[in-house]
CSV table of C-alpha atoms in Angstrom, one decimal:
chain,number,residue,atom,x,y,z
A,1,UNK,CA,116.8,69.9,38.9
A,2,UNK,CA,117.7,70.5,35.3
A,3,UNK,CA,118.2,74.3,34.7
A,4,UNK,CA,117.3,75.9,31.5
A,5,UNK,CA,119.8,78.5,31.9
A,6,UNK,CA,122.8,78.9,33.9
A,7,UNK,CA,122.6,80.8,36.8
A,8,UNK,CA,124.9,84.6,37.5
A,9,UNK,CA,126.6,85.4,40.6
A,10,UNK,CA,125.1,83.7,43.5
A,11,UNK,CA,125.2,87.1,45.5
A,12,UNK,CA,121.5,88.6,46.4
A,13,UNK,CA,122.9,91.4,46.2
A,14,UNK,CA,123.7,92.1,42.6
A,15,UNK,CA,122.6,88.8,40.5
A,16,UNK,CA,119.6,89.6,38.3
A,17,UNK,CA,119.0,86.1,37.2
A,18,UNK,CA,115.4,84.4,37.6
A,19,UNK,CA,117.9,81.1,37.5
A,20,UNK,CA,120.0,82.3,40.6
A,21,UNK,CA,116.9,82.4,42.1
A,22,UNK,CA,116.1,78.8,42.1
A,23,UNK,CA,119.2,78.0,43.6
A,24,UNK,CA,119.1,80.9,46.4
A,25,UNK,CA,115.8,79.2,47.8
A,26,UNK,CA,117.2,76.5,48.8
A,27,UNK,CA,120.0,78.1,50.9
A,28,UNK,CA,119.3,82.3,51.4
A,29,UNK,CA,116.2,82.3,52.9
A,30,UNK,CA,114.2,86.1,53.1
A,31,UNK,CA,112.4,87.9,56.0
A,32,UNK,CA,109.4,87.6,53.8
A,33,UNK,CA,108.4,85.0,51.1
A,34,UNK,CA,105.3,84.5,49.2
A,35,UNK,CA,103.1,81.6,49.1
A,36,UNK,CA,100.8,80.1,46.6
A,37,UNK,CA,98.2,82.3,46.6
A,38,UNK,CA,100.6,85.1,46.2
A,39,UNK,CA,100.3,86.3,49.7
A,40,UNK,CA,103.7,87.7,51.6
A,41,UNK,CA,104.0,85.5,54.6
A,42,UNK,CA,106.9,86.1,57.3
A,43,UNK,CA,110.0,83.5,56.8
A,44,UNK,CA,112.4,84.7,59.3
A,45,UNK,CA,110.4,87.3,60.2
A,46,UNK,CA,108.0,86.2,62.5
A,47,UNK,CA,105.5,88.5,61.6
A,48,UNK,CA,104.3,91.1,58.7
A,49,UNK,CA,106.1,94.9,59.6
A,50,UNK,CA,104.5,97.6,62.4
A,51,UNK,CA,103.8,100.4,60.1
A,52,UNK,CA,103.9,103.7,61.8
A,53,UNK,CA,101.0,105.8,61.1
A,54,UNK,CA,103.0,108.3,58.9
A,55,UNK,CA,104.1,105.3,57.0
A,56,UNK,CA,107.7,106.1,58.0
A,57,UNK,CA,109.2,103.9,60.3
A,58,UNK,CA,109.1,100.4,60.1
A,59,UNK,CA,109.4,97.4,62.8
A,60,UNK,CA,110.2,94.0,61.7
A,61,UNK,CA,110.4,91.1,64.6
A,62,UNK,CA,112.7,88.2,63.9
A,63,UNK,CA,113.2,84.9,64.4
A,64,UNK,CA,115.3,83.5,67.4
A,65,UNK,CA,118.0,81.0,67.6
A,66,UNK,CA,118.4,81.0,64.0
A,67,UNK,CA,122.0,79.9,62.8
A,68,UNK,CA,123.7,80.5,59.5
A,69,UNK,CA,125.1,78.2,58.2
A,70,UNK,CA,128.4,78.9,59.1
A,71,UNK,CA,127.6,78.2,62.6
A,72,UNK,CA,127.3,82.3,63.4
A,73,UNK,CA,124.1,83.8,64.6
A,74,UNK,CA,121.1,85.1,62.4
A,75,UNK,CA,120.3,88.6,64.6
A,76,UNK,CA,118.9,92.2,64.1
A,77,UNK,CA,122.4,93.4,63.2
A,78,UNK,CA,122.9,90.7,60.1
A,79,UNK,CA,119.7,91.9,58.8
A,80,UNK,CA,121.2,95.3,59.2
A,81,UNK,CA,124.5,94.6,57.7
A,82,UNK,CA,122.8,93.0,54.5
A,83,UNK,CA,120.1,95.8,54.1
A,84,UNK,CA,123.1,98.4,54.2
A,85,UNK,CA,124.8,96.2,51.8
A,86,UNK,CA,121.9,96.4,49.3
A,87,UNK,CA,121.6,100.1,49.4
A,88,UNK,CA,125.1,101.3,49.5
A,89,UNK,CA,127.5,98.4,47.5
A,90,UNK,CA,128.4,100.2,43.6
A,91,UNK,CA,127.0,97.3,42.1
A,92,UNK,CA,124.0,96.6,44.2
A,93,UNK,CA,120.6,95.7,42.3
A,94,UNK,CA,118.9,96.5,45.1
A,95,UNK,CA,119.1,100.1,45.8
A,96,UNK,CA,115.8,101.0,44.1
A,97,UNK,CA,114.1,98.3,45.5
A,98,UNK,CA,114.8,99.6,49.1
A,99,UNK,CA,113.5,102.8,48.7
A,100,UNK,CA,114.5,105.9,50.0
A,101,UNK,CA,115.8,104.3,53.5
A,102,UNK,CA,117.3,107.4,55.8
A,103,UNK,CA,118.2,104.9,58.8
A,104,UNK,CA,118.6,101.1,59.6
A,105,UNK,CA,118.5,100.5,63.6
A,106,UNK,CA,118.9,97.1,65.3
A,107,UNK,CA,116.4,97.5,68.3
A,108,UNK,CA,118.1,94.6,70.7
A,109,UNK,CA,118.8,90.9,68.9
A,110,UNK,CA,115.4,90.5,67.1
A,111,UNK,CA,114.0,93.8,66.1
A,112,UNK,CA,115.1,95.8,63.1
A,113,UNK,CA,113.1,99.1,62.5
A,114,UNK,CA,114.2,100.8,59.3
A,115,UNK,CA,113.4,104.7,59.0
A,116,UNK,CA,112.1,106.6,55.4
A,117,UNK,CA,112.4,109.7,54.8
A,118,UNK,CA,109.0,109.4,52.6
A,119,UNK,CA,106.4,106.0,52.9
A,120,UNK,CA,108.0,103.3,50.4
A,121,UNK,CA,104.3,101.3,50.0
A,122,UNK,CA,106.4,98.2,48.7
A,123,UNK,CA,109.5,97.6,51.1
A,124,UNK,CA,107.7,94.1,52.4
A,125,UNK,CA,107.5,93.1,48.6
A,126,UNK,CA,111.1,93.8,48.2
A,127,UNK,CA,112.3,92.1,51.4
A,128,UNK,CA,110.3,88.7,49.9
A,129,UNK,CA,112.6,88.4,47.4
A,130,UNK,CA,116.8,89.0,47.1
A,131,UNK,CA,116.6,92.3,48.8
A,132,UNK,CA,115.5,89.8,52.0
A,133,UNK,CA,118.0,87.2,51.2
A,134,UNK,CA,119.6,87.7,54.7
A,135,UNK,CA,123.9,87.1,54.6
A,136,UNK,CA,126.3,86.2,57.5
A,137,UNK,CA,128.0,89.2,58.5
A,138,UNK,CA,131.4,87.0,58.9
A,139,UNK,CA,131.3,85.6,55.2
A,140,UNK,CA,130.8,89.0,54.1
A,141,UNK,CA,133.9,90.6,56.0
A,142,UNK,CA,135.7,87.5,55.1
A,143,UNK,CA,134.7,87.0,51.1
A,144,UNK,CA,134.1,90.9,50.6
A,145,UNK,CA,133.2,91.2,46.4
A,146,UNK,CA,133.8,87.4,45.9
A,147,UNK,CA,130.8,86.8,48.2
A,148,UNK,CA,129.2,85.1,45.5
A,149,UNK,CA,131.6,82.4,44.8
A,150,UNK,CA,131.1,80.9,48.3
A,151,UNK,CA,127.4,82.7,49.3
A,152,UNK,CA,126.6,81.7,53.4
A,153,UNK,CA,123.1,82.5,54.2
A,154,UNK,CA,120.6,81.1,56.3
A,155,UNK,CA,118.7,78.1,54.7
A,156,UNK,CA,118.1,74.2,54.4
A,157,UNK,CA,120.9,73.3,52.4
A,158,UNK,CA,124.5,75.1,52.2
A,159,UNK,CA,126.5,75.8,48.7
A,160,UNK,CA,129.5,73.4,48.3
A,161,UNK,CA,130.6,73.8,44.8
A,162,UNK,CA,130.0,75.6,41.5
A,163,UNK,CA,131.5,74.1,38.1
A,164,UNK,CA,130.8,76.7,35.8
A,165,UNK,CA,128.3,76.2,32.6
A,166,UNK,CA,127.7,72.9,34.1
A,167,UNK,CA,126.3,72.7,37.6
A,168,UNK,CA,125.7,74.0,41.4
A,169,UNK,CA,125.5,71.5,44.2
A,170,UNK,CA,124.3,72.3,47.8
A,171,UNK,CA,124.4,70.1,50.6
A,172,UNK,CA,121.8,69.7,53.6
A,173,UNK,CA,122.9,72.6,56.0
A,174,UNK,CA,123.2,70.5,59.9
A,175,UNK,CA,122.6,74.2,61.4
A,176,UNK,CA,119.3,74.8,59.8
A,177,UNK,CA,116.4,76.2,62.6
A,178,UNK,CA,114.1,73.7,60.7
A,179,UNK,CA,116.1,70.5,59.8
A,180,UNK,CA,113.9,68.1,60.9
A,181,UNK,CA,111.7,68.9,57.7
A,182,UNK,CA,114.3,68.6,54.8
A,183,UNK,CA,114.1,65.2,53.1
A,184,UNK,CA,117.2,65.3,50.9
A,185,UNK,CA,121.4,65.0,51.5
A,186,UNK,CA,122.1,67.2,48.6
A,187,UNK,CA,120.5,68.8,45.5
A,188,UNK,CA,122.6,69.6,42.7
A,189,UNK,CA,121.0,71.6,39.7
A,190,UNK,CA,122.3,70.4,36.5
A,191,UNK,CA,122.6,73.3,33.8
A,192,UNK,CA,120.9,72.0,30.7
A,193,UNK,CA,119.8,74.9,28.0
A,194,UNK,CA,118.0,72.6,25.3
A,195,UNK,CA,114.7,71.7,26.5
A,196,UNK,CA,115.0,68.6,24.4
A,197,UNK,CA,117.7,67.2,27.1
A,198,UNK,CA,115.5,68.7,30.1
A,199,UNK,CA,112.6,66.7,28.7
A,200,UNK,CA,114.7,63.6,27.9
A,201,UNK,CA,116.1,63.5,30.8
A,202,UNK,CA,112.7,63.8,32.5
A,203,UNK,CA,111.7,61.0,30.8
A,204,UNK,CA,114.8,58.5,31.4
A,205,UNK,CA,115.1,59.9,35.3
A,206,UNK,CA,118.3,60.8,35.0
A,207,UNK,CA,116.9,64.2,36.6
A,208,UNK,CA,113.6,64.2,39.0
A,209,UNK,CA,112.6,68.1,38.2
A,210,UNK,CA,113.0,70.0,35.1
A,211,UNK,CA,111.8,73.7,34.4
A,212,UNK,CA,110.7,76.2,31.8
A,213,UNK,CA,109.1,72.7,30.2
A,214,UNK,CA,108.9,74.1,26.3
A,215,UNK,CA,104.8,73.9,24.8
A,216,UNK,CA,106.5,71.7,22.2
A,217,UNK,CA,106.7,69.0,24.6
A,218,UNK,CA,104.3,69.6,27.7
A,219,UNK,CA,101.2,68.0,26.0
A,220,UNK,CA,103.4,65.0,25.3
A,221,UNK,CA,104.9,65.0,28.9
A,222,UNK,CA,101.9,65.3,31.0
A,223,UNK,CA,100.5,62.3,29.3
A,224,UNK,CA,102.9,60.2,30.0
A,225,UNK,CA,103.0,57.3,33.0
A,226,UNK,CA,105.3,58.7,36.2
A,227,UNK,CA,106.0,62.3,35.3
A,228,UNK,CA,103.6,64.9,36.7
A,229,UNK,CA,103.3,68.6,35.8
A,230,UNK,CA,103.0,72.0,37.6
A,231,UNK,CA,101.7,74.9,36.2
A,232,UNK,CA,101.3,78.6,37.7
A,233,UNK,CA,100.2,81.9,35.7
A,234,UNK,CA,103.4,84.5,35.8
A,235,UNK,CA,103.5,87.9,37.5
A,236,UNK,CA,106.4,88.6,34.8
A,237,UNK,CA,106.3,89.1,30.9
A,238,UNK,CA,108.3,88.6,28.2
A,239,UNK,CA,109.2,91.7,25.6
A,240,UNK,CA,111.1,93.3,23.3
A,241,UNK,CA,113.8,96.0,25.2
A,242,UNK,CA,114.8,99.2,23.0
A,243,UNK,CA,118.1,101.1,24.0
A,244,UNK,CA,117.2,104.6,23.4
A,245,UNK,CA,120.1,106.3,25.1
A,246,UNK,CA,122.7,103.4,27.5
A,247,UNK,CA,125.9,102.2,27.8
A,248,UNK,CA,128.8,103.6,26.0
A,249,UNK,CA,128.1,103.0,22.1
A,250,UNK,CA,126.1,105.3,20.4
A,251,UNK,CA,125.8,103.7,17.5
A,252,UNK,CA,123.5,101.1,19.5
A,253,UNK,CA,121.1,104.3,20.5
A,254,UNK,CA,121.5,106.7,17.8
A,255,UNK,CA,119.1,105.3,15.6
A,256,UNK,CA,115.9,105.4,14.6
A,257,UNK,CA,114.2,102.9,16.7
A,258,UNK,CA,116.3,104.2,19.6
A,259,UNK,CA,115.2,108.5,19.1
A,260,UNK,CA,112.0,108.4,17.6
A,261,UNK,CA,108.9,107.1,20.1
A,262,UNK,CA,107.0,106.8,16.5
A,263,UNK,CA,109.3,104.1,15.0
A,264,UNK,CA,108.9,102.5,18.3
A,265,UNK,CA,105.1,102.7,18.4
A,266,UNK,CA,105.1,101.3,15.0
A,267,UNK,CA,107.1,98.1,16.2
A,268,UNK,CA,104.8,97.5,19.3
A,269,UNK,CA,101.7,98.0,16.2
A,270,UNK,CA,102.8,95.6,13.5
A,271,UNK,CA,103.4,92.4,16.0
A,272,UNK,CA,100.1,90.3,16.3
A,273,UNK,CA,101.0,88.9,19.8
A,274,UNK,CA,98.1,87.1,19.9
A,275,UNK,CA,98.6,85.1,16.5
A,276,UNK,CA,102.1,84.8,17.2
A,277,UNK,CA,102.1,83.2,21.5
A,278,UNK,CA,99.3,80.4,19.9
A,279,UNK,CA,101.1,80.1,16.3
A,280,UNK,CA,104.6,79.3,18.6
A,281,UNK,CA,103.5,78.6,22.5
A,282,UNK,CA,100.5,76.3,21.2
A,283,UNK,CA,98.2,78.4,23.1
A,284,UNK,CA,99.8,78.0,26.3
A,285,UNK,CA,101.1,81.3,26.8
A,286,UNK,CA,99.1,84.7,26.6
A,287,UNK,CA,99.6,88.2,25.3
A,288,UNK,CA,101.0,90.9,27.4
A,289,UNK,CA,100.8,94.5,27.3
A,290,UNK,CA,102.1,95.9,30.3
A,291,UNK,CA,104.4,94.8,33.1
A,292,UNK,CA,101.2,93.7,35.5
A,293,UNK,CA,99.6,91.0,35.1
A,294,UNK,CA,96.0,90.6,34.6
A,295,UNK,CA,95.4,88.8,37.9
A,296,UNK,CA,97.1,91.0,40.1
A,297,UNK,CA,95.3,92.9,42.4
A,298,UNK,CA,97.0,96.0,40.8
A,299,UNK,CA,95.7,95.3,37.3
A,300,UNK,CA,93.4,98.1,36.0
A,301,UNK,CA,91.6,98.6,32.1
A,302,UNK,CA,95.0,100.7,32.0
A,303,UNK,CA,96.7,98.2,32.8
A,304,UNK,CA,95.2,95.6,30.9
A,305,UNK,CA,94.8,97.6,27.3
A,306,UNK,CA,97.0,96.7,24.3
A,307,UNK,CA,97.5,98.3,20.8
A,308,UNK,CA,95.8,97.2,18.4
A,309,UNK,CA,97.6,94.9,15.8
A,310,UNK,CA,97.8,97.1,12.9
A,311,UNK,CA,100.8,96.8,10.1
A,312,UNK,CA,99.4,99.2,7.5
A,313,UNK,CA,99.1,101.8,9.9
A,314,UNK,CA,102.6,100.6,11.4
A,315,UNK,CA,104.4,100.9,8.2
A,316,UNK,CA,102.7,104.7,7.7
A,317,UNK,CA,104.5,105.7,11.1
A,318,UNK,CA,108.0,104.5,9.1
A,319,UNK,CA,106.9,106.5,6.2
A,320,UNK,CA,105.6,109.4,8.1
A,321,UNK,CA,109.2,109.5,10.3
A,322,UNK,CA,111.5,109.6,7.2
A,323,UNK,CA,113.1,106.6,7.5
A,324,UNK,CA,114.5,104.0,5.0
A,325,UNK,CA,112.6,101.2,4.5
A,326,UNK,CA,112.7,98.6,5.2
A,327,UNK,CA,114.7,99.8,9.0
A,328,UNK,CA,117.2,97.5,9.8
A,329,UNK,CA,117.1,96.3,13.1
A,330,UNK,CA,119.4,94.5,15.1
A,331,UNK,CA,118.3,91.9,17.8
A,332,UNK,CA,119.7,89.8,20.5
A,333,UNK,CA,118.1,87.0,22.0
A,334,UNK,CA,119.0,84.0,24.0
A,335,UNK,CA,119.8,81.0,21.8
A,336,UNK,CA,117.0,78.4,23.5
A,337,UNK,CA,114.6,77.0,21.0
A,338,UNK,CA,111.4,78.5,21.9
A,339,UNK,CA,113.0,82.0,22.3
A,340,UNK,CA,114.7,81.4,18.7
A,341,UNK,CA,111.2,80.0,17.1
A,342,UNK,CA,109.7,83.3,18.8
A,343,UNK,CA,112.2,85.7,17.3
A,344,UNK,CA,111.8,84.3,14.2
A,345,UNK,CA,108.4,84.5,14.2
A,346,UNK,CA,108.9,87.9,15.1
A,347,UNK,CA,111.3,88.8,12.3
A,348,UNK,CA,109.1,87.3,10.0
A,349,UNK,CA,105.8,89.2,11.2
A,350,UNK,CA,107.2,92.4,11.0
A,351,UNK,CA,108.5,92.9,7.6
A,352,UNK,CA,104.9,93.2,6.2
A,353,UNK,CA,105.2,96.7,8.3
A,354,UNK,CA,108.6,97.5,6.8
A,355,UNK,CA,111.4,96.3,9.6
A,356,UNK,CA,113.9,94.2,8.8
A,357,UNK,CA,115.1,92.8,12.0
A,358,UNK,CA,118.2,90.6,11.9
A,359,UNK,CA,118.3,88.3,15.0
A,360,UNK,CA,121.4,87.4,16.9
A,361,UNK,CA,121.3,84.7,19.1
A,362,UNK,CA,123.5,84.3,22.7
A,363,UNK,CA,124.2,82.8,25.7
A,364,UNK,CA,121.5,83.5,28.3
A,365,UNK,CA,124.4,84.9,31.0
A,366,UNK,CA,125.9,86.6,27.9
A,367,UNK,CA,122.5,88.6,27.0
A,368,UNK,CA,122.5,89.5,30.2
A,369,UNK,CA,126.0,91.0,29.9
A,370,UNK,CA,124.9,92.5,27.1
A,371,UNK,CA,121.9,94.3,28.5
A,372,UNK,CA,123.8,95.4,31.6
A,373,UNK,CA,126.7,97.0,29.5
A,374,UNK,CA,123.9,98.6,26.6
A,375,UNK,CA,125.5,96.4,24.0
A,376,UNK,CA,122.6,96.2,22.1
A,377,UNK,CA,120.0,98.2,20.0
A,378,UNK,CA,117.3,96.0,20.5
A,379,UNK,CA,117.0,92.9,23.0
A,380,UNK,CA,114.1,89.9,23.9
A,381,UNK,CA,114.4,89.3,27.4
A,382,UNK,CA,112.2,89.0,30.0
A,383,UNK,CA,110.9,89.2,33.7
A,384,UNK,CA,109.8,87.0,36.3
A,385,UNK,CA,107.5,89.1,38.0
A,386,UNK,CA,107.2,90.8,41.4
A,387,UNK,CA,104.3,90.9,43.5
A,388,UNK,CA,104.2,94.5,43.9
A,389,UNK,CA,104.2,96.4,40.8
A,390,UNK,CA,107.0,98.3,41.7
A,391,UNK,CA,109.4,95.5,41.0
A,392,UNK,CA,108.0,95.6,37.6
A,393,UNK,CA,107.8,99.2,36.7
A,394,UNK,CA,110.0,101.8,38.6
A,395,UNK,CA,113.0,99.6,38.9
A,396,UNK,CA,113.0,99.3,34.7
A,397,UNK,CA,112.1,102.8,34.1
A,398,UNK,CA,113.0,105.3,36.4
A,399,UNK,CA,116.0,106.7,35.8
A,400,UNK,CA,118.8,105.5,37.5
A,401,UNK,CA,117.3,102.5,38.7
A,402,UNK,CA,119.6,99.1,38.2
A,403,UNK,CA,116.8,97.6,35.6
A,404,UNK,CA,116.8,100.6,33.8
A,405,UNK,CA,119.1,99.7,31.1
A,406,UNK,CA,117.1,101.5,28.0
A,407,UNK,CA,118.2,105.2,29.5
A,408,UNK,CA,114.5,106.3,29.8
A,409,UNK,CA,114.3,109.4,31.4
A,410,UNK,CA,110.7,110.7,31.6
A,411,UNK,CA,109.0,113.1,34.1
A,412,UNK,CA,105.7,112.2,34.1
A,413,UNK,CA,106.6,108.5,34.4
A,414,UNK,CA,108.8,108.5,37.0
A,415,UNK,CA,106.4,111.0,38.8
A,416,UNK,CA,103.6,108.9,38.7
A,417,UNK,CA,106.2,105.6,39.9
A,418,UNK,CA,107.2,107.4,42.5
A,419,UNK,CA,103.8,108.5,43.7
A,420,UNK,CA,102.5,104.8,43.4
A,421,UNK,CA,105.5,103.6,45.7
A,422,UNK,CA,104.3,106.6,48.7
A,423,UNK,CA,100.4,106.2,48.8
A,424,UNK,CA,99.4,103.1,51.1
A,425,UNK,CA,95.3,102.4,49.5
A,426,UNK,CA,95.9,99.9,47.4
A,427,UNK,CA,92.8,101.1,45.3
A,428,UNK,CA,95.0,104.3,44.7
A,429,UNK,CA,98.2,102.5,43.7
A,430,UNK,CA,96.4,100.7,41.0
A,431,UNK,CA,95.0,103.6,39.2
A,432,UNK,CA,98.5,105.2,39.5
A,433,UNK,CA,100.0,102.3,37.8
A,434,UNK,CA,97.7,102.3,35.1
A,435,UNK,CA,98.6,105.9,34.4
A,436,UNK,CA,102.0,104.5,34.7
A,437,UNK,CA,101.1,101.5,32.0
A,438,UNK,CA,99.6,104.1,29.7
A,439,UNK,CA,102.6,105.9,29.8
A,440,UNK,CA,105.2,103.5,29.1
A,441,UNK,CA,102.8,102.3,26.1
A,442,UNK,CA,103.6,105.6,24.4
A,443,UNK,CA,107.3,105.6,24.9
A,444,UNK,CA,107.7,102.0,24.8
A,445,UNK,CA,111.3,101.2,26.2
A,446,UNK,CA,110.0,98.3,26.5
A,447,UNK,CA,107.5,96.5,24.5
A,448,UNK,CA,105.4,93.4,26.2
A,449,UNK,CA,104.5,90.6,24.1
A,450,UNK,CA,103.4,87.7,26.1
A,451,UNK,CA,103.3,85.8,29.7
A,452,UNK,CA,104.7,82.4,30.4
A,453,UNK,CA,103.2,79.8,32.3
A,454,UNK,CA,105.6,78.6,34.7
A,455,UNK,CA,105.7,74.9,33.4
A,456,UNK,CA,107.8,72.8,36.0
A,457,UNK,CA,107.7,68.3,35.0
A,458,UNK,CA,108.7,66.4,37.9
A,459,UNK,CA,108.6,62.1,38.4
A,460,UNK,CA,106.8,61.4,40.7
A,461,UNK,CA,109.0,59.7,42.6
A,462,UNK,CA,109.0,62.7,44.5
A,463,UNK,CA,107.5,64.9,46.2
A,464,UNK,CA,107.0,68.2,48.0
A,465,UNK,CA,107.8,70.2,45.3
A,466,UNK,CA,106.3,74.1,44.3
A,467,UNK,CA,106.3,76.4,41.6
A,468,UNK,CA,104.3,79.6,42.4
A,469,UNK,CA,103.9,83.1,40.5
A,470,UNK,CA,107.0,84.6,41.2
A,471,UNK,CA,108.4,81.8,39.2
A,472,UNK,CA,110.8,80.1,41.8
A,473,UNK,CA,110.9,76.2,41.9
A,474,UNK,CA,110.9,75.6,45.5
A,475,UNK,CA,112.5,72.7,46.5
A,476,UNK,CA,113.9,72.4,49.9
A,477,UNK,CA,111.1,70.6,51.5
A,478,UNK,CA,110.8,68.3,48.8
A,479,UNK,CA,112.0,64.1,48.9
A,480,UNK,CA,112.0,61.1,47.1
A,481,UNK,CA,108.5,58.7,48.2
A,482,UNK,CA,108.8,55.5,49.5
A,483,UNK,CA,109.1,52.5,47.2
A,484,UNK,CA,108.9,54.9,44.4
A,485,UNK,CA,105.7,56.4,45.0
A,486,UNK,CA,103.9,53.4,44.9
């Protein structure tokens, strides 16, 4: 498989990259997963959780007869160890996803009980992502903070080696409980950041799968004999992240953009989302106006509402704010062709409104690092999306949450996001998330721009490849067809 960006650390507790999830999908199974309809389904659990009437106690039944790749037993104690690591590890990116847990208890070998200080509706959805990837306690004890260099989980494949900036290889795990369904001996993820190179390698057959096919290539590839295309709508988004007070360098956030919500509103108004998406991405993608996808069951008119494109009004906001025009802004972006094309289009489009945006390209992992350190004024990054809106909103907008890299701290928004996590009625949650989306649109710590389609190309001599709305490419049960598929 050709990967469009290099994964970060292969540690479910600390990683933040979509591309890490691609690799982890083959070797770190979760308690739950999502299916082709976006519904949560058991994976290492045997059923959906049993939840007490007050919503504070959750019991999860677990598979029996399962082993980790190191041969040790998967059991409730192992699940307890993973969840507690997600809660307590200083570098954890999972704590906010797991919610206000009071206690985690192993009830025998195959039942886990979790008690909460207050109800937490998004918990099951969190266990269908990295928070639910169960790690071998033996490996955690042996490797400690270096677990990501030699990860050990339950999965069809197990980690073999990584060559930095080049490749990651996984091999079939004979300990896997469903090994007879696995057809491949190994999978190598080859890092190919250039979209043209990924397309060329699919055409030549040097790779069998390639993610994030460029809209510039997709029409031509789709017409070629022997090449198939998988596409799915995304639960995530691409947007502009504004530093409002995050990190150690005040020069990054003591700026008109970082300190004045009217300036951020002007930037949002200055971008014609529909025109840019159609021009840059050939109509394959769609505009985004909030962190909730329109086809989510939690979508409402409020979450779908978008700011009107108004460059003249945006310029007046800047003039009323008393900033010197043109307003100079430094924007960090990943150095992929499509991202650079979009960034340059934003740069050109916002000039009319009085912005002078300098585009600074970076390697994807370096961009993630700059984001996590707060070493930016404005950056363009996205989120692959989660089935529950909590994973798309709370973690980015609640003070102290793992992905709150803007420094936003708004009492009204925090209260809405907390309430939405505590109620169980879907309609009530959707209404609260709609109100939260409206408030986010007033603050504009993240300016939502567009939603990608998940576009994955494959050679038609292989089968068993899936891509769902969370963006993850599933290769676990893939295999080569006999006689090349003829």
